[in-house]
mmCIF file of C-alpha atoms and ligand atoms in Angstrom:
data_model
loop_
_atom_site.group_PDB
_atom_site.id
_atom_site.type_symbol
_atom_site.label_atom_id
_atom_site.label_comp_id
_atom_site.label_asym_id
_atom_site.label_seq_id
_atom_site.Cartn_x
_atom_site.Cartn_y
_atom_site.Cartn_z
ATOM 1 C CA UNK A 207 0.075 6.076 -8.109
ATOM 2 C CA UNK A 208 -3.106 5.755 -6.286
ATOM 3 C CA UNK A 209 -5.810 2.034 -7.100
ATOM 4 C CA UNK A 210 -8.557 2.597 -5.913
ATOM 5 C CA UNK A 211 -11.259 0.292 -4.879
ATOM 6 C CA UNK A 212 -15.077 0.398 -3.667
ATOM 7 C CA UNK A 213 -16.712 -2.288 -1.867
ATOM 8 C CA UNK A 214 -13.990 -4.465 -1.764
ATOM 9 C CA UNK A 215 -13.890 -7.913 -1.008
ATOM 10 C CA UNK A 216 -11.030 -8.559 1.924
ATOM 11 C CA UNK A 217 -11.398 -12.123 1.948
ATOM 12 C CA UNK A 218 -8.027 -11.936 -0.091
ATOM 13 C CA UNK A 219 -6.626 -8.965 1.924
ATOM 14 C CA UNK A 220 -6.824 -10.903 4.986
ATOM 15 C CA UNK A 221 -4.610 -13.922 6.099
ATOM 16 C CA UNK A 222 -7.364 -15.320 7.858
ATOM 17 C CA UNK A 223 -9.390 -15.461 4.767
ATOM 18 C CA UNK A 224 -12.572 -14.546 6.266
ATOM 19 C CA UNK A 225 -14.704 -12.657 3.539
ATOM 20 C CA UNK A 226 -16.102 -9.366 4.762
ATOM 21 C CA UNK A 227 -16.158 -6.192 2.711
ATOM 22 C CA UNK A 228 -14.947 -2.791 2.983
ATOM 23 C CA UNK A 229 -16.484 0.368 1.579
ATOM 24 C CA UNK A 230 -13.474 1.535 0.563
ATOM 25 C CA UNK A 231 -10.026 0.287 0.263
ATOM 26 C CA UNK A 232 -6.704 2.889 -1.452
ATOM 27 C CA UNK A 233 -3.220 1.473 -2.113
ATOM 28 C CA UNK A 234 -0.951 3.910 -2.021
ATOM 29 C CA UNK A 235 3.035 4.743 -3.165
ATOM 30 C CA UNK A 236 3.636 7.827 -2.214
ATOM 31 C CA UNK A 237 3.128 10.761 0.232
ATOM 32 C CA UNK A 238 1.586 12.824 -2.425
ATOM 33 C CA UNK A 239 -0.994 9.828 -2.874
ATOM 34 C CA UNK A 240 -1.603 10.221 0.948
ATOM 35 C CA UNK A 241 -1.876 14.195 0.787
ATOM 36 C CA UNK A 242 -4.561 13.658 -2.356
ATOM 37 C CA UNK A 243 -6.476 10.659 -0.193
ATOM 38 C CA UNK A 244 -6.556 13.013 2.419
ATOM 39 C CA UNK A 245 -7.144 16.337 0.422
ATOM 40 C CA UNK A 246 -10.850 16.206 1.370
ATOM 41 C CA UNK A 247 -10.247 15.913 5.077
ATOM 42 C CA UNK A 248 -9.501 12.724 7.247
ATOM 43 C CA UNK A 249 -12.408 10.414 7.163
ATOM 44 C CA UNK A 250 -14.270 9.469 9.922
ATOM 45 C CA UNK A 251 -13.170 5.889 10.517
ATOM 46 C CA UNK A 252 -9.608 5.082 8.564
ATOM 47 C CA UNK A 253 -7.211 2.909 9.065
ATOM 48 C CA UNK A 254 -4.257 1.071 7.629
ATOM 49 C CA UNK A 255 -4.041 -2.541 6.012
ATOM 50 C CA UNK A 256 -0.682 -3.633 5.366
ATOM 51 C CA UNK A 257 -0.501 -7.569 4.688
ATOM 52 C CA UNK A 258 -3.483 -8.371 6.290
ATOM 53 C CA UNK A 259 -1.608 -10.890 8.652
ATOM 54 C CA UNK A 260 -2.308 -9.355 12.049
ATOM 55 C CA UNK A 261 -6.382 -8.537 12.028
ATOM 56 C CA UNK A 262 -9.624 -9.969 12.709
ATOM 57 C CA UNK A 263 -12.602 -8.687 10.717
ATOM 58 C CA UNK A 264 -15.476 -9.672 12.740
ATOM 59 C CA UNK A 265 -17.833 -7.596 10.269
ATOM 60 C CA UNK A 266 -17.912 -5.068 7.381
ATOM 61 C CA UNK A 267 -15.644 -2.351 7.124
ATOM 62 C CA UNK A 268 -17.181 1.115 6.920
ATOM 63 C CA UNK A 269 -14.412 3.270 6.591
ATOM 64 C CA UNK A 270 -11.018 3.685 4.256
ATOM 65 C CA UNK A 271 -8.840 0.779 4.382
ATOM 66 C CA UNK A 272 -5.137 2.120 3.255
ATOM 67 C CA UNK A 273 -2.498 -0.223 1.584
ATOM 68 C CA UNK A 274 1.271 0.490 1.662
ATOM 69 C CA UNK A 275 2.259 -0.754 -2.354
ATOM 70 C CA UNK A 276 5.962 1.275 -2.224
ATOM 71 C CA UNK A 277 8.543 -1.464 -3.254
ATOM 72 C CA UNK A 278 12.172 0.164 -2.724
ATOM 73 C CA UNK A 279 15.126 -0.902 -0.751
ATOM 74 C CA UNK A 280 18.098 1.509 -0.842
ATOM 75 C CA UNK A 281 21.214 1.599 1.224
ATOM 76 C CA UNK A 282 21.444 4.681 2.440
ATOM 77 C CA UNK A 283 24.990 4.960 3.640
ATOM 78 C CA UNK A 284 27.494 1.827 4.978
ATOM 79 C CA UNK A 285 30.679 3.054 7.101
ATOM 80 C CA UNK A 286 32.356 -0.630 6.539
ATOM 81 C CA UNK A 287 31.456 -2.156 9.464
ATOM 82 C CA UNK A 288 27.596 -1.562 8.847
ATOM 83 C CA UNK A 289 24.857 0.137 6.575
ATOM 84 C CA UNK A 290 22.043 1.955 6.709
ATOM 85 C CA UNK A 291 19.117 0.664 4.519
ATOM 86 C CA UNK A 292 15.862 2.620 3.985
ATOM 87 C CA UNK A 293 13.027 -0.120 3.233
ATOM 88 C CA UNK A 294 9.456 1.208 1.799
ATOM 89 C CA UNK A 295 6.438 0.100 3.623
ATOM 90 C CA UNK A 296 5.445 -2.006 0.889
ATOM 91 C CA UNK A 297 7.702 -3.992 0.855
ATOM 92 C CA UNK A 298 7.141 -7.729 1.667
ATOM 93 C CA UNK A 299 9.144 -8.629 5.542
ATOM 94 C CA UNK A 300 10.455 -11.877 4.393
ATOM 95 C CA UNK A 301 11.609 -10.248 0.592
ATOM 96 C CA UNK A 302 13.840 -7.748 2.868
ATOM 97 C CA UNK A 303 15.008 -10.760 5.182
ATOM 98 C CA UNK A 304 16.177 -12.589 1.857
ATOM 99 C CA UNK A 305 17.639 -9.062 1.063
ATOM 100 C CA UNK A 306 19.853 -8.888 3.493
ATOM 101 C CA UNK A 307 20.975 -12.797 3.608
ATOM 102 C CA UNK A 308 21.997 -12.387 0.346
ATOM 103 C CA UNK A 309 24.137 -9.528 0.790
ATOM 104 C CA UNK A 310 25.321 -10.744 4.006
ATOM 105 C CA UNK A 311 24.315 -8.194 6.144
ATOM 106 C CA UNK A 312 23.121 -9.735 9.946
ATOM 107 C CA UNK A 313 20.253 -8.495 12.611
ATOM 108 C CA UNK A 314 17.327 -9.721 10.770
ATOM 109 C CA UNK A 315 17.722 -13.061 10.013
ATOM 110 C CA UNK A 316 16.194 -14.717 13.208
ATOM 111 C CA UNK A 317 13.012 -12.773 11.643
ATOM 112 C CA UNK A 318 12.648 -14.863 8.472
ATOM 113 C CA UNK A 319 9.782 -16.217 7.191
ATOM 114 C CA UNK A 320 7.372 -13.911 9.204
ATOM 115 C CA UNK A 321 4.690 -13.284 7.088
ATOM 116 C CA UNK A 322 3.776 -9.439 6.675
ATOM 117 C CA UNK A 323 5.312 -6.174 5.292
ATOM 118 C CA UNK A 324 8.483 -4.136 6.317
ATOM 119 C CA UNK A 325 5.738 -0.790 7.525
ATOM 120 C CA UNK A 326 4.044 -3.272 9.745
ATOM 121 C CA UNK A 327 7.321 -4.429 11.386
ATOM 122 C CA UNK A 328 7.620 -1.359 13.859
ATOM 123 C CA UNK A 329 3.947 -1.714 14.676
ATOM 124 C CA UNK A 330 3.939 -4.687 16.634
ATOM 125 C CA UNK A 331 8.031 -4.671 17.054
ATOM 126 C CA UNK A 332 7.564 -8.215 15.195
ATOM 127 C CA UNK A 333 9.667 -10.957 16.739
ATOM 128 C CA UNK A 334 11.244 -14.623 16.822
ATOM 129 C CA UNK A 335 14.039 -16.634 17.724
ATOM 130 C CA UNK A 336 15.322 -14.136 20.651
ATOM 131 C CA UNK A 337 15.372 -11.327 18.379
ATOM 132 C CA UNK A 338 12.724 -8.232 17.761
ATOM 133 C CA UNK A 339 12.716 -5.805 14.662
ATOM 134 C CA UNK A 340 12.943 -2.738 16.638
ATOM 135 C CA UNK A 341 16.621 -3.712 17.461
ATOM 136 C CA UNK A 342 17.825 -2.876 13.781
ATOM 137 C CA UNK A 343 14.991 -0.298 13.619
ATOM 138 C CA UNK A 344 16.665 2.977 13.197
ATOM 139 C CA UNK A 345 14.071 5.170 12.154
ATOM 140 C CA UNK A 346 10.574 5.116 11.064
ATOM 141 C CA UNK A 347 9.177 7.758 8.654
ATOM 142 C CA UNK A 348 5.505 8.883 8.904
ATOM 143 C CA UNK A 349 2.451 10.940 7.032
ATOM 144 C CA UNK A 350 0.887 12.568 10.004
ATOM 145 C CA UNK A 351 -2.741 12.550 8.896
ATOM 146 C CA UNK A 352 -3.868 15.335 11.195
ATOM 147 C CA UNK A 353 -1.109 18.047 9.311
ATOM 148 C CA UNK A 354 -0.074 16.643 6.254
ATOM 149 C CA UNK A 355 3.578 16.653 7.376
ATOM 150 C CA UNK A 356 6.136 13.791 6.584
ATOM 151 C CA UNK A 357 7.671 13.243 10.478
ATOM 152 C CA UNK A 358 10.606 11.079 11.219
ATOM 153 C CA UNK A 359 10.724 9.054 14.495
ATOM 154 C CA UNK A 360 13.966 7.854 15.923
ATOM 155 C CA UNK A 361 14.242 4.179 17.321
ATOM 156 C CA UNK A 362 14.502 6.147 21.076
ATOM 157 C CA UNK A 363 11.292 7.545 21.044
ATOM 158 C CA UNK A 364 9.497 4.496 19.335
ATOM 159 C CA UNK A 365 8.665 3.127 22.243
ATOM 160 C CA UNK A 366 9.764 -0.421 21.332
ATOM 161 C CA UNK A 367 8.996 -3.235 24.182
ATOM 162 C CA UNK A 368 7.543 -6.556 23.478
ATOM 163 C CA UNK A 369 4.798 -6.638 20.689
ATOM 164 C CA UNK A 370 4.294 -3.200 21.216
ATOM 165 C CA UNK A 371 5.551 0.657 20.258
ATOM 166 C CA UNK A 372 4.078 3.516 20.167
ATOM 167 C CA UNK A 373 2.294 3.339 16.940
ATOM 168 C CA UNK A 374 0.118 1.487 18.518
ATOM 169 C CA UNK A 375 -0.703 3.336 20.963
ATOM 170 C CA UNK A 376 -0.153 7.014 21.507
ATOM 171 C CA UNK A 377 0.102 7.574 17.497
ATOM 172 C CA UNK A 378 -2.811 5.132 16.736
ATOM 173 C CA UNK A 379 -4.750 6.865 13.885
ATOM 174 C CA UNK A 380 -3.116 9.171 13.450
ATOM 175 C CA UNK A 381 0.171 8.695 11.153
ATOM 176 C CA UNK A 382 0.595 6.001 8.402
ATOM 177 C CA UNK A 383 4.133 4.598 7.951
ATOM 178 C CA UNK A 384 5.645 5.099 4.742
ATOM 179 C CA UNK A 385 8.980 3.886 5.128
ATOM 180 C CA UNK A 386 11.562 2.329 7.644
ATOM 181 C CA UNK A 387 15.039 2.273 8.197
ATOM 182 C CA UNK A 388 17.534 -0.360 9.308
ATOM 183 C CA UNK A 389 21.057 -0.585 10.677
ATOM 184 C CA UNK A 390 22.458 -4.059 9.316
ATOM 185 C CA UNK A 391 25.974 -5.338 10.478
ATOM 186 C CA UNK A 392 28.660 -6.428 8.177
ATOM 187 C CA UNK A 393 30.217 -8.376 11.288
ATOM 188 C CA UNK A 394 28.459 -11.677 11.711
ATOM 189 C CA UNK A 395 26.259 -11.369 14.969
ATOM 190 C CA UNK A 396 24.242 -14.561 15.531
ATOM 191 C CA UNK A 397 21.896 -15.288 18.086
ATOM 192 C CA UNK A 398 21.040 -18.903 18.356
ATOM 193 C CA UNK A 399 19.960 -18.719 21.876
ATOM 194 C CA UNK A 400 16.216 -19.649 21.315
ATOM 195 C CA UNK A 401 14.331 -22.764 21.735
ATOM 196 C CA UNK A 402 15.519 -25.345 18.903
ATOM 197 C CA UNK A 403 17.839 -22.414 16.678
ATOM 198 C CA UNK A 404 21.494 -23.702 17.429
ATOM 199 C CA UNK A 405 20.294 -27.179 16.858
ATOM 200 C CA UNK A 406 18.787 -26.686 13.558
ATOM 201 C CA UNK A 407 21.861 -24.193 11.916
ATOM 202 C CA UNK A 408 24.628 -26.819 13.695
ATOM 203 C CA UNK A 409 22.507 -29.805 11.531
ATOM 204 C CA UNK A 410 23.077 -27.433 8.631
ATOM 205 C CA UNK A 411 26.963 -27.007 9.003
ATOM 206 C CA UNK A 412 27.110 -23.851 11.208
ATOM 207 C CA UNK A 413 25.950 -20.334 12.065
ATOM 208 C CA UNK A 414 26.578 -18.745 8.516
ATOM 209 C CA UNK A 415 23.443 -16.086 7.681
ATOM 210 C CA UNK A 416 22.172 -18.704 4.925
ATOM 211 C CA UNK A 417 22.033 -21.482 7.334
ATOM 212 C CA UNK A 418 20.506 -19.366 10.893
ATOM 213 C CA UNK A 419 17.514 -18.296 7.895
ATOM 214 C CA UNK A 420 16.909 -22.040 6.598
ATOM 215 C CA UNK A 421 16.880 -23.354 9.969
ATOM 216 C CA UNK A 422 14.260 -20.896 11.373
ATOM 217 C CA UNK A 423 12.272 -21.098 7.929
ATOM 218 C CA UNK A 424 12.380 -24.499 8.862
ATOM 219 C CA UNK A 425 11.143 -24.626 12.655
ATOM 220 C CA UNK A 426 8.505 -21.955 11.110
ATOM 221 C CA UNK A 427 6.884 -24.269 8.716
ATOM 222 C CA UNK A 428 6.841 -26.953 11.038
ATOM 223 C CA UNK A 429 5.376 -25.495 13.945
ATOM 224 C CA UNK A 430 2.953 -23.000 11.598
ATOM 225 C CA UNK A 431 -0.150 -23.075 9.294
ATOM 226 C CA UNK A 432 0.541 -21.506 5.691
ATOM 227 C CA UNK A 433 -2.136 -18.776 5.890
ATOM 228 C CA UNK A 434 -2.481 -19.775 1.685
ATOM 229 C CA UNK A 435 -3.531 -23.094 2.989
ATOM 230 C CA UNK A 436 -5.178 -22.434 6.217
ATOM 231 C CA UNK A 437 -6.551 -18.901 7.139
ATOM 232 C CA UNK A 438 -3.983 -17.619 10.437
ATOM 233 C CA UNK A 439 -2.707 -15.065 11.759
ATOM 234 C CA UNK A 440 -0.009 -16.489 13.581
ATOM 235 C CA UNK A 441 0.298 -15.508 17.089
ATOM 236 C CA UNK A 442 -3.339 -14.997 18.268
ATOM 237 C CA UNK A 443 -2.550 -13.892 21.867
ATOM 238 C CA UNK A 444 0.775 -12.330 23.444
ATOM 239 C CA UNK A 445 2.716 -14.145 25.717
ATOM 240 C CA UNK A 446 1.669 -13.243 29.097
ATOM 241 C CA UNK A 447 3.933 -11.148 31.467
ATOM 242 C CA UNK A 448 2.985 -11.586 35.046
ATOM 243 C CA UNK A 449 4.360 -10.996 38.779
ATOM 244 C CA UNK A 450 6.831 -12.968 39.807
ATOM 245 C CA UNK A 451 4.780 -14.194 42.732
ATOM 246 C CA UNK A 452 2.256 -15.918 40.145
ATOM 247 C CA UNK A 453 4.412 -17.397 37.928
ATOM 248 C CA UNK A 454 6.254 -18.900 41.467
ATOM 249 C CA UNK A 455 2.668 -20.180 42.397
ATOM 250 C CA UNK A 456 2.287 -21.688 38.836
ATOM 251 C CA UNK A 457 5.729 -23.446 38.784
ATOM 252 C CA UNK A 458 5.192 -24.953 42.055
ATOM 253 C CA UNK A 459 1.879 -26.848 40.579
ATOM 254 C CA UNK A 460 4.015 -26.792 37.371
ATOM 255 C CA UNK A 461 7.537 -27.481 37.552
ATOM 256 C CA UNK A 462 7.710 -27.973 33.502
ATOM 257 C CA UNK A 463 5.883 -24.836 33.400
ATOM 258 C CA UNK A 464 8.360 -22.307 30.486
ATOM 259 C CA UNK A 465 9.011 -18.933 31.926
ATOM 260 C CA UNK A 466 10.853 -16.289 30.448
ATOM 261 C CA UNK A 467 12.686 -12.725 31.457
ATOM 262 C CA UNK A 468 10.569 -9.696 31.256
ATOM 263 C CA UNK A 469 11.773 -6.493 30.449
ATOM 264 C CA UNK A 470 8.934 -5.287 32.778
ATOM 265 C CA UNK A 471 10.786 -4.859 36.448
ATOM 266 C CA UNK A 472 9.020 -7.710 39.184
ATOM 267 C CA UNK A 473 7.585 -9.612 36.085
ATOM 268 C CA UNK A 474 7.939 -12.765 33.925
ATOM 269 C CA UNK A 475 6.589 -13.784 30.736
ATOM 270 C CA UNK A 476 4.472 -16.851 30.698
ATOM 271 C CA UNK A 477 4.415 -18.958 27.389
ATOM 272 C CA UNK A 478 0.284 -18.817 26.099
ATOM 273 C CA UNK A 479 1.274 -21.603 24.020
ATOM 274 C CA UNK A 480 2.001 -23.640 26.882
ATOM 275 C CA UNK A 481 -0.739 -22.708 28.926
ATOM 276 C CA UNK A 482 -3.279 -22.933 26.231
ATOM 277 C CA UNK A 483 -1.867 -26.673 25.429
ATOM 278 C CA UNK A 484 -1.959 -27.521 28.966
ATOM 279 C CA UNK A 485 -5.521 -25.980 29.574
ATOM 280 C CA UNK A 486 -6.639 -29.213 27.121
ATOM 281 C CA UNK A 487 -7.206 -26.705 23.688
ATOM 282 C CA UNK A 488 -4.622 -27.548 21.346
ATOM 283 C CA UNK A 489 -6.011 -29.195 18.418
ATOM 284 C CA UNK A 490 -9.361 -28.502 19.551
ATOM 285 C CA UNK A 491 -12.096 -27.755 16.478
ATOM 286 C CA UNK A 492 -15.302 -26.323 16.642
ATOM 287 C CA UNK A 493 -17.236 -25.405 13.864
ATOM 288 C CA UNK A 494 -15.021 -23.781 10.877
ATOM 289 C CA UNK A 495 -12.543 -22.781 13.140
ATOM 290 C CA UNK A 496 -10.181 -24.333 15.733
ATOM 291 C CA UNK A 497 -6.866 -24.387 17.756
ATOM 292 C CA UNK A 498 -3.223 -25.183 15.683
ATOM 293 C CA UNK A 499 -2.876 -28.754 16.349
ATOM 294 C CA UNK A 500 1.067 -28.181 16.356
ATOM 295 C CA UNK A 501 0.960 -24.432 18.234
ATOM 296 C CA UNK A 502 -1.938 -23.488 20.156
ATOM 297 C CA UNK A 503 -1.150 -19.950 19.904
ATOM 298 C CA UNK A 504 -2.460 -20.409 16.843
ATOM 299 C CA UNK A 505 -6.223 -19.851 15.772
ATOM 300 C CA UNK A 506 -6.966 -21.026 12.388
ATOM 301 C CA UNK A 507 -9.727 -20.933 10.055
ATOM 302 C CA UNK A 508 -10.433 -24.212 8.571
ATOM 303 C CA UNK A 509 -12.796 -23.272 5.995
ATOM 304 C CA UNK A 510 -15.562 -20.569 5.064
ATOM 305 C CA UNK A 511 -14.772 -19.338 8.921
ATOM 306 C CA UNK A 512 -16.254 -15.939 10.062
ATOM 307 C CA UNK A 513 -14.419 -13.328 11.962
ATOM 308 C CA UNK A 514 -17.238 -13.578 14.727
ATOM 309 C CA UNK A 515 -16.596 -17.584 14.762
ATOM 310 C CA UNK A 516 -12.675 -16.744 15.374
ATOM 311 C CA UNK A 517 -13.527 -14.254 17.946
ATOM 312 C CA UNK A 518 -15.863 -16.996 19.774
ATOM 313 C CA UNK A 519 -13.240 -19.524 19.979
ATOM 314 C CA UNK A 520 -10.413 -16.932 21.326
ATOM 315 C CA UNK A 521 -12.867 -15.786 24.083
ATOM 316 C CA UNK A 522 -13.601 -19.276 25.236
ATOM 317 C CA UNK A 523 -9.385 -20.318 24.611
ATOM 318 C CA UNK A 524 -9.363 -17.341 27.031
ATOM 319 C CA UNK A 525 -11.937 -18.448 29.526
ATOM 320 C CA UNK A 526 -10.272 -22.191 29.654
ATOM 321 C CA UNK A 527 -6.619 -20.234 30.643
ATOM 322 C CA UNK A 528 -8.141 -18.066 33.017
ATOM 323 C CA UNK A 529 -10.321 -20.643 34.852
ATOM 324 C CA UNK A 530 -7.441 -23.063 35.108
ATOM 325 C CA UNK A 531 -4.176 -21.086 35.495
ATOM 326 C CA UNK A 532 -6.218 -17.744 36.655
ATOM 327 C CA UNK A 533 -3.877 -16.129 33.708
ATOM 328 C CA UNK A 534 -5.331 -13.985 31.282
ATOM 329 C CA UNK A 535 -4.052 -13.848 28.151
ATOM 330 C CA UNK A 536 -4.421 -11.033 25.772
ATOM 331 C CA UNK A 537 -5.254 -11.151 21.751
ATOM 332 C CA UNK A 538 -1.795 -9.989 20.108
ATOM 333 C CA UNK A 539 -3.940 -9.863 16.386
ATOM 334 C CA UNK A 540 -5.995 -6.401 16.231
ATOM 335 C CA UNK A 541 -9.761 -7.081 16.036
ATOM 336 C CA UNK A 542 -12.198 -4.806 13.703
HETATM 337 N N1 EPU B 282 4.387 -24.577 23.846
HETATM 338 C C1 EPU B 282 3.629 -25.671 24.191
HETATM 339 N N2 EPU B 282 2.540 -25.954 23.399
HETATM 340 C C2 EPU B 282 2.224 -25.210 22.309
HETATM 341 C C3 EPU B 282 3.002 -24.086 21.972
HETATM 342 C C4 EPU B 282 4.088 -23.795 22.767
HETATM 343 O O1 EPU B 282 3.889 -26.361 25.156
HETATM 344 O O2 EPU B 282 1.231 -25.525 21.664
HETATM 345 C C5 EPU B 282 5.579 -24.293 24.650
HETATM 346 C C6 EPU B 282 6.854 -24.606 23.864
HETATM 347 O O3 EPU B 282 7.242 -25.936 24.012
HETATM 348 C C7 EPU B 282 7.831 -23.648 24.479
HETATM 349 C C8 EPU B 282 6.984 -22.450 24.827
HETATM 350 O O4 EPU B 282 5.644 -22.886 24.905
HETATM 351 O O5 EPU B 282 8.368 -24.189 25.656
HETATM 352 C C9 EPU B 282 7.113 -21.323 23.799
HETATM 353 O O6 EPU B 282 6.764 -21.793 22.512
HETATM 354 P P1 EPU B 282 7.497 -21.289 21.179
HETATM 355 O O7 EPU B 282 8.959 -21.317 21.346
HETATM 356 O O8 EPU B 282 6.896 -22.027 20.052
HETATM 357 O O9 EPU B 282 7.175 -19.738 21.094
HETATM 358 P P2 EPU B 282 5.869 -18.928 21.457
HETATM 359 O O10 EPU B 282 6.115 -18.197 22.728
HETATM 360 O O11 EPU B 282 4.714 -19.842 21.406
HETATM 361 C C10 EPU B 282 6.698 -16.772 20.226
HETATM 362 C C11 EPU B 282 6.124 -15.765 19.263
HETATM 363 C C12 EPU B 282 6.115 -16.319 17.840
HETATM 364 C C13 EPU B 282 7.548 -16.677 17.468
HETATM 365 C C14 EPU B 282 8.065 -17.708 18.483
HETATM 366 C C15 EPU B 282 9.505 -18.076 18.252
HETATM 367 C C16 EPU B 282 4.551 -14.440 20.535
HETATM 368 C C17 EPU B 282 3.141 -14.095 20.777
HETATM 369 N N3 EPU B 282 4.781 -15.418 19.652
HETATM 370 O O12 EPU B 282 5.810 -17.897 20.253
HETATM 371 O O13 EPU B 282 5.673 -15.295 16.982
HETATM 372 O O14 EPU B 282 7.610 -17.217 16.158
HETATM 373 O O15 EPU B 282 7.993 -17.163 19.820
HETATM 374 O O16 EPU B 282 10.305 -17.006 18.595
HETATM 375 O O17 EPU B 282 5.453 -13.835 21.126
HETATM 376 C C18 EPU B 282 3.759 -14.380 15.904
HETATM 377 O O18 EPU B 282 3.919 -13.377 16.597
HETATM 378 O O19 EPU B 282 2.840 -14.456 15.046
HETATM 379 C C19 EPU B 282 4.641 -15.517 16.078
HETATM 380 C C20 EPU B 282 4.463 -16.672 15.432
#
C-alpha cells in the first residue's frame, strides 16, 4: 500500500534532523506500488530515502523522495550448516541483526547497532568491527525504473569494495532496492579482530553471538552520538586509501599514525578519525554544528543546525586535513 505525502517536512526523515522540505515524499511496499508511482513516467529528479541516516539536505527537495516500508524476513531455504534469508528493504538493519542473534545464526553480528535499513545495507556495503554486509550479501533484488522489470543482482556482480557497490554508482537512479538476501552460518564464525572487540566479548564471558552483539552495541554507544539525541550521520567522511609512499611519509612524521590494508593493490587506508583528531578538530563547535567530541568522524548537529551549516564545517574539517597531512578526505554521507 502506497502513503503518500506532499510537502513534507524531513526534519524527522533525516538523522541529522535538519528541517528542509520535500515536494513530494511515497512510501512504498510493494513492486506494484513502484509500477503505479511510476505509471506516469519517471520523474525528473527521484530518488530513494531509506532511514535517512546517510544524507545531507543542504536545501529543499524538488523531486520524489521514495521510502522502502516492506517489513518481512523469511528464510528462504537452510541446508543445516547455513540458511538463506530474504530481508525486505524496510526492514530496520539493527531489527535483522537482533534477528539473527536470536536464532543463532552468525555473519552479521559485528554489524549491530548500525543505524539504517536492511535496502540501504548493499548501498554503501555498511561496515564495522572487521566485517562488511556485502560478505553475507547474496543477492539483491531491484525495480529497474527505466523498464519496470523486477532484476536480481548476484553478490559477484555487486561490485562490493569498501563503502561502495555498484548501486552507487553505475545503477545510481536508476533501480530501487526492494529486497535483499543473506547467507547466515549455523557454525559459529567470530571475528573479534578489530580495535577493542575481543576485549569487550572476553569481559562478557566469551565469543557467544549474544555477547560479540552487546560488546559492539557497547563500543557503539560509547564512541557515537544517538542521532534521537544529537542530529548524525555517523561516519561523515570515508577512511582514506592512499599510496603506500604517502602513508610511509606520514608514519615517518607519525609513528602512532593507524594504517590499515587496502584491498586497492599499492594502497593503504588512512584512519580520518585520526587525522581529523590530530589536525586539532575533534570537539571543535561552531555555530549549531560541530565535530564528535569522542569520534571526529563524526559531524553532529547540536541544535536547529542547517544542512548548509554541516556542509561548511565538513569543507573546512577537510581543508584543516589537507593543509596539514596533504590528505584529502572524502564525505562518505550523500549530500542533496
Ligand atoms: N581515532 C582517533 N580519533 C578519533 C577517531 C578515531 O585517533 O576521533 C583513531 C582510533 O583510535 C583508531 C582509528 O582512528 O586508531 C580508527 O578509529 P575507529 O576504530 O573508531 O574506526 P573508524 O575508522 O573511525 C570505521 C567506520 C565506522 C565503524 C568503525 C568500527 C568508516 C568511515 N567508519 O570508523 O563506521 O563503526 O570503523 O568498525 O569506515 C559509519 O560508517 O557510520 C561508521 C560509524
Amino acid at each position: 500500500m502506497i502513503r503518500e505525502f506532499h510537502a513534507v517536512d524531513l526534519q524527522p526523515r533525516n538523522s541529522f534532523g535538519v528541517r528542509q522540505r520535500a515536494d513530494r515524499l511515497v512510501e512504498f511496499e510493494t513492486v506494484g506500488d513502484l509500477r503505479s508511482v511510476f505509471a506516469d513516467g519517471v520523474p525528473e529528479r527521484w530518488m530513494v530515502i531509506s532511514g535517512g541516516n546517510n544524507v545531507l539536505f543542504t536545501q529543499d527537495y524538488a523531486g520524489l523522495l521514495l521510502t522502502p516500508v516492506s517489513q518481512g524476513i523469511r528464510v528462504l531455504h537452510d541446508d543445516g550448516a547455513s540458511v538463506c534469508v530474504r530481508v525486505d528493504a524496510g526492514v530496520e538493519w539493527d531489527d535483522l541483526v537482533a534477528w539473527a542473534v536470536g536464532r543463532d545464526l552468525w555473519g552479521i553480528e559485528n554489524l549491530s547497532a548500525i543505524p539504517g535499513k536492511a535496502g540501504a545495507a548493499p548501498v554503501q556495503n555498511i561496515g564495522a568491527y572487521g566485517c562488511e554486509a556485502g560478505r553475507a550479501i547474496e543477492r539483491v533484488e531491484m525495480y529497474c525504473v527505466e523498464s519496470g522489470a523486477m532484476l536480481t543482482l548476484d553478490r559477484a556482480h555487486c561490485g562490493f569494495g569498501y563503502r561502495d557497490s555498484v548501486f552507487k554508482r553505475e545503477l545510481k537512479g536508476r533501480i530501487v532496492i526492494t529486497a535483499i538476501e543473506l547467507r547466515l552460518s549455523h557454525v559459529p564464525q567470530p571475528h573479534l579482530g578489530y580495535g577493542d572487540v575481543e576485549r569487550e566479548v572476553e569481559a562478557r564471558g566469551g565469543a557467544t553471538l549474544r555477547n560479540i552483539r552487546d560488546a559492539v552495541c557497547a563500543i557503539r554507544r560509547a564512541k557515537l552520538p544517538d542521532p534521537a539525541v544529537m542530529g548524525n550521520a555517523g561516519s561523515f567522511f570515508k577512511n582514506p586509501v592512499v599510496e603506500l609512499s604517502v602513508a610511509e611519509r606520514l608514519r615517518a612524521e607519525y609513528p602512532d599514525m593507524p594504517c590499515y590494508p587496502s584491498q586497492k593493490e599499492g594502497c593503504v587506508k588512512l584512519a580520518a578519525g585520526w587525522l581529523i583528531d590530530r589536525a586539532g578538530m575533534k570537539g571543535f563547535r561552531t555555530g549549531h554544528v560541530g565535530v564528535h567530541d569522542r569520534q571526529a568522524l563524526v559531524l553532529v548537529n547540536t541544535g536547529g543546525a542547517t544542512g548548509l551549516e554541516v556542509l561548511e564545517l565538513a569543507r573546512a574539517v577537510q581543508a584543516k586535513v589537507r593543509d596539514r597531512f596533504g590528505v584529502e578526505i572524502d564525505t562518505e554521507v550523500n549530500i542533496c
